[in-house]
Amino acid sequence: KTILIAFGGGTVGNVVGLAAGLVYRGLRFIEIPTSMTGQTDSTLSNKQAVNGTTGKNHFGLYHSPIFIWADTKYLKTEPPSSKRSGIIEGIKNGFISDPTFLEYLEETLNPELNFTDEKLTELAYKIILSKLPILQEDPSEKGYGITLEYGHTFGHGIEWIEQGKMSHGEAVSFGMKIAAELSQELGFISQEDVDRHYRVIEDKLGFNNPFPEQITTDYLLDAMIADNKKTGRELRFVLLDKIGQCYNPEGDFLVTVNLELVTKIVENFIQRQHPKKNVKTHELLVHA
């Protein structure tokens, strides 16, 4: 007769959802998300997970809540940095599947995140609608649904290195820009498409903090090796074929990319962020 309540942000939802799925092989639970990420992204999926010692979301299961109750009044007092973390996932949805929604975001977003109550509710609702069709086609997110992980292989690595000093959304914002540059290097999208990533993420959303100086190319590659989406030894990525569509040469929307090319793209990205830095050095790091 037990019902657990997950009241809070995405982390609370994951911990409660995992506990609910494990105890007695499944307890009922409901989610009351209070953040933009929780209301528009994390609660829509049935994935419940916690981190392992080497990476994100290594231990988890699929367990759905009885229902989700989301009130956008909570978002009115959410800090801007946290709110951006949820909106970035909506931007990602536009890039991978819906150019029209991306255009809406370009018109609606502002770096100060000043919205009327009606506009804030509309924005949250439209982000939800941008993700639902993908989940309806692939609820387990192991086929077409893996496209929702665009930018996340790089992003999860960055987030893991930062150990709580950077939000998931901000890490993904960097990951999306690197993934766009990798897509462009492989000849799939144009430089204009790459520039659009930077414009929407930095100018429209206001996610423009400097890239952490302690992250080197080698350290980021080490973190990505333990990515939870890996299907073998190689590093594989969700990449864009064009705005609104992901490249799918291998049938599972993950693209195997030569490690040397990935290294080149990451080095160039970090070098532009910090021109005076030796991007390959480990001198400033202690890798536990």
mmCIF file of C-alpha atoms in Angstrom:
data_model
loop_
_atom_site.group_PDB
_atom_site.id
_atom_site.type_symbol
_atom_site.label_atom_id
_atom_site.label_comp_id
_atom_site.label_asym_id
_atom_site.label_seq_id
_atom_site.Cartn_x
_atom_site.Cartn_y
_atom_site.Cartn_z
ATOM 1 C CA LYS A 1 0.000 0.000 0.000
ATOM 2 C CA THR A 2 3.054 2.251 0.034
ATOM 3 C CA ILE A 3 3.378 5.253 -2.286
ATOM 4 C CA LEU A 4 6.630 7.235 -2.374
ATOM 5 C CA ILE A 5 6.631 10.922 -3.297
ATOM 6 C CA ALA A 6 9.533 12.499 -5.191
ATOM 7 C CA PHE A 7 9.234 16.201 -4.369
ATOM 8 C CA GLY A 8 12.064 18.317 -5.791
ATOM 9 C CA GLY A 9 14.416 18.454 -8.756
ATOM 10 C CA GLY A 10 15.817 15.837 -11.095
ATOM 11 C CA THR A 11 18.236 14.320 -8.591
ATOM 12 C CA VAL A 12 15.468 13.758 -6.047
ATOM 13 C CA GLY A 13 13.341 12.161 -8.759
ATOM 14 C CA ASN A 14 16.124 9.763 -9.745
ATOM 15 C CA VAL A 15 16.906 8.666 -6.190
ATOM 16 C CA VAL A 16 13.245 8.159 -5.250
ATOM 17 C CA GLY A 17 12.468 6.489 -8.579
ATOM 18 C CA LEU A 18 15.358 4.059 -8.181
ATOM 19 C CA ALA A 19 14.408 3.247 -4.592
ATOM 20 C CA ALA A 20 10.780 2.733 -5.636
ATOM 21 C CA GLY A 21 11.849 0.340 -8.383
ATOM 22 C CA LEU A 22 14.143 -1.708 -6.165
ATOM 23 C CA VAL A 23 12.235 -2.072 -2.903
ATOM 24 C CA TYR A 24 10.033 -5.186 -3.003
ATOM 25 C CA ARG A 25 10.708 -5.288 -6.771
ATOM 26 C CA GLY A 26 8.657 -2.174 -7.295
ATOM 27 C CA LEU A 27 6.725 0.305 -5.188
ATOM 28 C CA ARG A 28 4.351 2.916 -6.550
ATOM 29 C CA PHE A 29 5.585 6.486 -6.616
ATOM 30 C CA ILE A 30 4.551 9.895 -7.883
ATOM 31 C CA GLU A 31 6.690 12.825 -8.951
ATOM 32 C CA ILE A 32 6.192 16.482 -8.089
ATOM 33 C CA PRO A 33 9.060 18.161 -9.985
ATOM 34 C CA THR A 34 9.939 21.686 -8.890
ATOM 35 C CA SER A 35 12.626 22.583 -11.471
ATOM 36 C CA MET A 36 12.577 23.253 -15.201
ATOM 37 C CA THR A 37 14.697 20.138 -15.770
ATOM 38 C CA GLY A 38 12.361 18.003 -13.681
ATOM 39 C CA GLN A 39 9.146 19.316 -15.203
ATOM 40 C CA THR A 40 10.190 19.237 -18.857
ATOM 41 C CA ASP A 41 12.832 16.518 -19.137
ATOM 42 C CA SER A 42 13.811 14.033 -16.424
ATOM 43 C CA THR A 43 10.313 13.019 -15.289
ATOM 44 C CA LEU A 44 9.165 12.296 -18.855
ATOM 45 C CA SER A 45 11.502 9.338 -19.073
ATOM 46 C CA ASN A 46 11.075 6.169 -17.017
ATOM 47 C CA LYS A 47 14.840 5.976 -16.462
ATOM 48 C CA GLN A 48 15.865 5.963 -12.787
ATOM 49 C CA ALA A 49 19.584 5.849 -11.975
ATOM 50 C CA VAL A 50 22.463 6.896 -9.745
ATOM 51 C CA ASN A 51 26.149 7.363 -10.503
ATOM 52 C CA GLY A 52 28.890 4.784 -10.054
ATOM 53 C CA THR A 53 32.492 5.416 -9.050
ATOM 54 C CA THR A 54 33.623 5.971 -12.644
ATOM 55 C CA GLY A 55 30.732 7.727 -14.347
ATOM 56 C CA LYS A 56 27.133 8.870 -14.517
ATOM 57 C CA ASN A 57 23.991 6.734 -14.332
ATOM 58 C CA HIS A 58 25.792 3.383 -14.128
ATOM 59 C CA PHE A 59 23.210 1.810 -11.821
ATOM 60 C CA GLY A 60 19.532 2.065 -12.610
ATOM 61 C CA LEU A 61 16.350 0.639 -14.036
ATOM 62 C CA TYR A 62 13.148 1.584 -15.830
ATOM 63 C CA HIS A 63 10.286 2.317 -13.432
ATOM 64 C CA SER A 64 7.423 4.674 -14.200
ATOM 65 C CA PRO A 65 5.523 6.842 -11.698
ATOM 66 C CA ILE A 66 1.766 6.628 -11.208
ATOM 67 C CA PHE A 67 1.568 10.233 -12.353
ATOM 68 C CA ILE A 68 3.539 13.481 -12.508
ATOM 69 C CA TRP A 69 2.203 16.730 -11.065
ATOM 70 C CA ALA A 70 3.996 19.827 -12.353
ATOM 71 C CA ASP A 71 3.126 23.384 -11.327
ATOM 72 C CA THR A 72 5.050 26.093 -13.190
ATOM 73 C CA LYS A 73 4.700 28.462 -10.227
ATOM 74 C CA TYR A 74 7.735 26.671 -8.813
ATOM 75 C CA LEU A 75 9.751 27.844 -11.812
ATOM 76 C CA LYS A 76 9.132 31.517 -10.990
ATOM 77 C CA THR A 77 11.551 31.319 -8.050
ATOM 78 C CA GLU A 78 14.014 28.880 -9.605
ATOM 79 C CA PRO A 79 17.515 30.411 -9.992
ATOM 80 C CA PRO A 80 18.369 31.356 -13.622
ATOM 81 C CA SER A 81 21.317 28.938 -13.818
ATOM 82 C CA SER A 82 19.077 26.036 -12.807
ATOM 83 C CA LYS A 83 16.331 27.130 -15.193
ATOM 84 C CA ARG A 84 18.820 27.251 -18.072
ATOM 85 C CA SER A 85 19.750 23.639 -17.321
ATOM 86 C CA GLY A 86 16.223 22.559 -18.199
ATOM 87 C CA ILE A 87 15.813 24.834 -21.201
ATOM 88 C CA ILE A 88 19.049 23.516 -22.759
ATOM 89 C CA GLU A 89 17.399 20.112 -23.127
ATOM 90 C CA GLY A 90 14.597 21.790 -25.065
ATOM 91 C CA ILE A 91 17.138 23.461 -27.345
ATOM 92 C CA LYS A 92 18.659 20.028 -27.899
ATOM 93 C CA ASN A 93 15.243 18.639 -28.863
ATOM 94 C CA GLY A 94 14.943 21.331 -31.505
ATOM 95 C CA PHE A 95 18.336 20.545 -32.993
ATOM 96 C CA ILE A 96 17.705 16.786 -33.178
ATOM 97 C CA SER A 97 14.089 16.635 -34.311
ATOM 98 C CA ASP A 98 12.135 19.883 -34.722
ATOM 99 C CA PRO A 99 13.527 22.959 -36.541
ATOM 100 C CA THR A 100 10.217 24.782 -36.039
ATOM 101 C CA PHE A 101 10.510 24.446 -32.263
ATOM 102 C CA LEU A 102 14.097 25.685 -32.471
ATOM 103 C CA GLU A 103 12.846 28.785 -34.273
ATOM 104 C CA TYR A 104 10.280 29.319 -31.499
ATOM 105 C CA LEU A 105 13.056 29.167 -28.893
ATOM 106 C CA GLU A 106 15.192 31.645 -30.834
ATOM 107 C CA GLU A 107 12.273 34.082 -30.797
ATOM 108 C CA THR A 108 11.215 33.465 -27.180
ATOM 109 C CA LEU A 109 14.411 33.103 -25.162
ATOM 110 C CA ASN A 110 16.353 35.979 -23.642
ATOM 111 C CA PRO A 111 19.604 35.752 -21.637
ATOM 112 C CA GLU A 112 17.968 37.271 -18.531
ATOM 113 C CA LEU A 113 15.149 34.687 -18.704
ATOM 114 C CA ASN A 114 12.522 37.343 -18.192
ATOM 115 C CA PHE A 115 9.123 35.801 -18.954
ATOM 116 C CA THR A 116 5.557 36.570 -18.027
ATOM 117 C CA ASP A 117 3.786 33.829 -16.092
ATOM 118 C CA GLU A 118 1.923 32.857 -19.242
ATOM 119 C CA LYS A 119 5.106 32.736 -21.354
ATOM 120 C CA LEU A 120 6.933 30.664 -18.739
ATOM 121 C CA THR A 121 4.113 28.104 -18.663
ATOM 122 C CA GLU A 122 3.962 28.079 -22.470
ATOM 123 C CA LEU A 123 7.727 27.544 -22.688
ATOM 124 C CA ALA A 124 7.665 24.621 -20.246
ATOM 125 C CA TYR A 125 4.701 23.036 -22.016
ATOM 126 C CA LYS A 126 6.293 23.361 -25.447
ATOM 127 C CA ILE A 127 9.544 21.797 -24.206
ATOM 128 C CA ILE A 128 7.521 18.851 -22.897
ATOM 129 C CA LEU A 129 5.815 18.499 -26.285
ATOM 130 C CA SER A 130 9.185 18.596 -28.052
ATOM 131 C CA LYS A 131 10.300 15.433 -26.221
ATOM 132 C CA LEU A 132 7.094 13.378 -26.005
ATOM 133 C CA PRO A 133 6.902 12.212 -29.663
ATOM 134 C CA ILE A 134 10.421 10.749 -29.389
ATOM 135 C CA LEU A 135 9.536 8.868 -26.190
ATOM 136 C CA GLN A 136 6.246 7.668 -27.662
ATOM 137 C CA GLU A 137 8.160 6.117 -30.570
ATOM 138 C CA ASP A 138 10.871 4.623 -28.330
ATOM 139 C CA PRO A 139 9.982 4.556 -24.592
ATOM 140 C CA SER A 140 13.140 2.639 -23.651
ATOM 141 C CA GLU A 141 15.398 5.197 -25.389
ATOM 142 C CA LYS A 142 17.534 2.444 -26.865
ATOM 143 C CA GLY A 143 16.674 3.072 -30.533
ATOM 144 C CA TYR A 144 15.469 6.393 -31.924
ATOM 145 C CA GLY A 145 15.220 7.688 -28.361
ATOM 146 C CA ILE A 146 19.003 7.648 -28.040
ATOM 147 C CA THR A 147 18.977 10.856 -30.107
ATOM 148 C CA LEU A 148 17.935 12.598 -26.868
ATOM 149 C CA GLU A 149 21.540 12.017 -25.788
ATOM 150 C CA TYR A 150 22.897 14.516 -28.323
ATOM 151 C CA GLY A 151 25.793 16.337 -26.662
ATOM 152 C CA HIS A 152 25.576 14.092 -23.605
ATOM 153 C CA THR A 153 28.649 11.912 -24.178
ATOM 154 C CA PHE A 154 30.868 14.985 -23.999
ATOM 155 C CA GLY A 155 28.538 16.597 -21.449
ATOM 156 C CA HIS A 156 28.513 13.662 -19.051
ATOM 157 C CA GLY A 157 32.312 13.555 -19.168
ATOM 158 C CA ILE A 158 32.550 17.264 -18.370
ATOM 159 C CA GLU A 159 29.961 16.959 -15.599
ATOM 160 C CA TRP A 160 31.738 13.973 -14.082
ATOM 161 C CA ILE A 161 35.094 15.758 -13.984
ATOM 162 C CA GLU A 162 33.533 18.792 -12.320
ATOM 163 C CA GLN A 163 32.064 16.639 -9.501
ATOM 164 C CA GLY A 164 29.125 18.879 -8.668
ATOM 165 C CA LYS A 165 30.700 22.227 -9.534
ATOM 166 C CA MET A 166 28.778 22.353 -12.826
ATOM 167 C CA SER A 167 25.139 21.514 -13.466
ATOM 168 C CA HIS A 168 24.101 18.774 -15.856
ATOM 169 C CA GLY A 169 22.546 21.332 -18.205
ATOM 170 C CA GLU A 170 25.615 23.544 -18.413
ATOM 171 C CA ALA A 171 27.825 20.514 -19.070
ATOM 172 C CA VAL A 172 25.462 19.433 -21.856
ATOM 173 C CA SER A 173 25.582 22.946 -23.317
ATOM 174 C CA PHE A 174 29.338 22.543 -23.772
ATOM 175 C CA GLY A 175 28.825 18.980 -25.004
ATOM 176 C CA MET A 176 26.374 20.095 -27.679
ATOM 177 C CA LYS A 177 28.811 22.667 -29.039
ATOM 178 C CA ILE A 178 31.602 20.082 -29.229
ATOM 179 C CA ALA A 179 29.235 17.549 -30.842
ATOM 180 C CA ALA A 180 28.205 20.156 -33.413
ATOM 181 C CA GLU A 181 31.840 20.799 -34.279
ATOM 182 C CA LEU A 182 32.428 17.061 -34.634
ATOM 183 C CA SER A 183 29.385 16.813 -36.924
ATOM 184 C CA GLN A 184 30.749 19.664 -39.021
ATOM 185 C CA GLU A 185 34.244 18.144 -39.188
ATOM 186 C CA LEU A 186 32.722 14.929 -40.549
ATOM 187 C CA GLY A 187 30.946 16.917 -43.260
ATOM 188 C CA PHE A 188 27.375 16.517 -42.024
ATOM 189 C CA ILE A 189 26.405 20.069 -41.026
ATOM 190 C CA SER A 190 27.657 23.500 -42.065
ATOM 191 C CA GLN A 191 29.679 26.053 -40.148
ATOM 192 C CA GLU A 192 26.516 28.156 -40.089
ATOM 193 C CA ASP A 193 24.757 25.323 -38.236
ATOM 194 C CA VAL A 194 27.618 25.176 -35.723
ATOM 195 C CA ASP A 195 27.443 28.950 -35.242
ATOM 196 C CA ARG A 196 23.713 28.575 -34.591
ATOM 197 C CA HIS A 197 24.509 26.312 -31.622
ATOM 198 C CA TYR A 198 26.714 28.996 -30.104
ATOM 199 C CA ARG A 199 24.188 31.748 -30.822
ATOM 200 C CA VAL A 200 21.203 29.970 -29.262
ATOM 201 C CA ILE A 201 23.116 28.590 -26.262
ATOM 202 C CA GLU A 202 25.213 31.641 -25.440
ATOM 203 C CA ASP A 203 23.346 34.681 -26.786
ATOM 204 C CA LYS A 204 19.729 33.564 -26.461
ATOM 205 C CA LEU A 205 19.876 31.312 -23.378
ATOM 206 C CA GLY A 206 22.749 33.068 -21.611
ATOM 207 C CA PHE A 207 24.851 29.944 -20.974
ATOM 208 C CA ASN A 208 28.205 31.620 -21.605
ATOM 209 C CA ASN A 209 30.428 30.793 -18.629
ATOM 210 C CA PRO A 210 34.062 30.007 -19.507
ATOM 211 C CA PHE A 211 35.037 26.381 -20.022
ATOM 212 C CA PRO A 212 36.738 25.005 -16.860
ATOM 213 C CA GLU A 213 40.500 25.449 -17.135
ATOM 214 C CA GLN A 214 41.263 22.213 -15.277
ATOM 215 C CA ILE A 215 39.659 20.041 -17.974
ATOM 216 C CA THR A 216 42.229 18.750 -20.438
ATOM 217 C CA THR A 217 41.674 16.706 -23.577
ATOM 218 C CA ASP A 218 43.117 13.560 -22.019
ATOM 219 C CA TYR A 219 41.061 13.930 -18.862
ATOM 220 C CA LEU A 220 37.831 14.410 -20.825
ATOM 221 C CA LEU A 221 38.550 11.396 -23.031
ATOM 222 C CA ASP A 222 39.208 9.289 -19.929
ATOM 223 C CA ALA A 223 35.849 10.340 -18.482
ATOM 224 C CA MET A 224 34.014 9.537 -21.724
ATOM 225 C CA ILE A 225 35.446 6.025 -21.873
ATOM 226 C CA ALA A 226 33.099 5.116 -18.990
ATOM 227 C CA ASP A 227 30.023 6.642 -20.645
ATOM 228 C CA ASN A 228 26.850 4.681 -19.897
ATOM 229 C CA LYS A 229 25.751 4.627 -23.571
ATOM 230 C CA LYS A 230 28.773 2.630 -24.729
ATOM 231 C CA THR A 231 28.020 -0.520 -26.701
ATOM 232 C CA GLY A 232 31.620 -1.675 -27.134
ATOM 233 C CA ARG A 233 35.193 -0.468 -26.931
ATOM 234 C CA GLU A 234 34.804 2.438 -29.362
ATOM 235 C CA LEU A 235 33.601 5.932 -28.541
ATOM 236 C CA ARG A 236 30.250 6.495 -30.269
ATOM 237 C CA PHE A 237 28.267 9.706 -30.514
ATOM 238 C CA VAL A 238 24.862 11.072 -31.434
ATOM 239 C CA LEU A 239 25.625 13.502 -34.277
ATOM 240 C CA LEU A 240 23.557 15.761 -36.516
ATOM 241 C CA ASP A 241 22.995 14.983 -40.179
ATOM 242 C CA LYS A 242 21.227 18.332 -40.508
ATOM 243 C CA ILE A 243 19.231 20.632 -38.259
ATOM 244 C CA GLY A 244 16.301 18.532 -37.058
ATOM 245 C CA GLN A 245 17.758 15.145 -37.972
ATOM 246 C CA CYS A 246 20.451 12.872 -36.518
ATOM 247 C CA TYR A 247 22.943 10.891 -38.580
ATOM 248 C CA ASN A 248 22.214 7.155 -38.549
ATOM 249 C CA PRO A 249 24.725 5.131 -40.591
ATOM 250 C CA GLU A 250 24.825 2.144 -38.224
ATOM 251 C CA GLY A 251 21.109 1.771 -37.512
ATOM 252 C CA ASP A 252 21.135 2.768 -33.842
ATOM 253 C CA PHE A 253 21.733 6.545 -34.119
ATOM 254 C CA LEU A 254 25.209 6.191 -32.602
ATOM 255 C CA VAL A 255 28.198 6.997 -34.803
ATOM 256 C CA THR A 256 31.595 5.386 -34.313
ATOM 257 C CA VAL A 257 34.271 8.072 -34.638
ATOM 258 C CA ASN A 258 38.035 7.641 -34.851
ATOM 259 C CA LEU A 259 39.656 8.526 -31.526
ATOM 260 C CA GLU A 260 42.268 10.722 -33.210
ATOM 261 C CA LEU A 261 39.535 12.851 -34.783
ATOM 262 C CA VAL A 262 37.670 13.168 -31.482
ATOM 263 C CA THR A 263 40.941 14.208 -29.815
ATOM 264 C CA LYS A 264 41.523 16.847 -32.488
ATOM 265 C CA ILE A 265 38.041 18.339 -32.078
ATOM 266 C CA VAL A 266 38.292 18.474 -28.274
ATOM 267 C CA GLU A 267 41.794 19.978 -28.403
ATOM 268 C CA ASN A 268 40.676 22.673 -30.836
ATOM 269 C CA PHE A 269 37.626 23.472 -28.702
ATOM 270 C CA ILE A 270 39.635 23.813 -25.487
ATOM 271 C CA GLN A 271 42.382 25.764 -27.259
ATOM 272 C CA ARG A 272 39.863 28.367 -28.442
ATOM 273 C CA GLN A 273 38.469 28.613 -24.925
ATOM 274 C CA HIS A 274 41.917 29.001 -23.360
ATOM 275 C CA PRO A 275 44.453 29.998 -26.058
ATOM 276 C CA LYS A 276 47.471 29.947 -23.706
ATOM 277 C CA LYS A 277 46.756 26.523 -22.261
ATOM 278 C CA ASN A 278 48.529 23.267 -23.082
ATOM 279 C CA VAL A 279 45.372 21.270 -23.643
ATOM 280 C CA LYS A 280 46.958 17.825 -23.301
ATOM 281 C CA THR A 281 48.711 18.286 -19.980
ATOM 282 C CA HIS A 282 47.637 16.578 -16.777
ATOM 283 C CA GLU A 283 49.827 18.799 -14.593
ATOM 284 C CA LEU A 284 46.930 20.449 -12.742
ATOM 285 C CA LEU A 285 44.964 17.270 -12.189
ATOM 286 C CA VAL A 286 44.850 14.483 -9.684
ATOM 287 C CA HIS A 287 43.000 11.602 -11.318
ATOM 288 C CA ALA A 288 41.648 9.358 -8.593
#
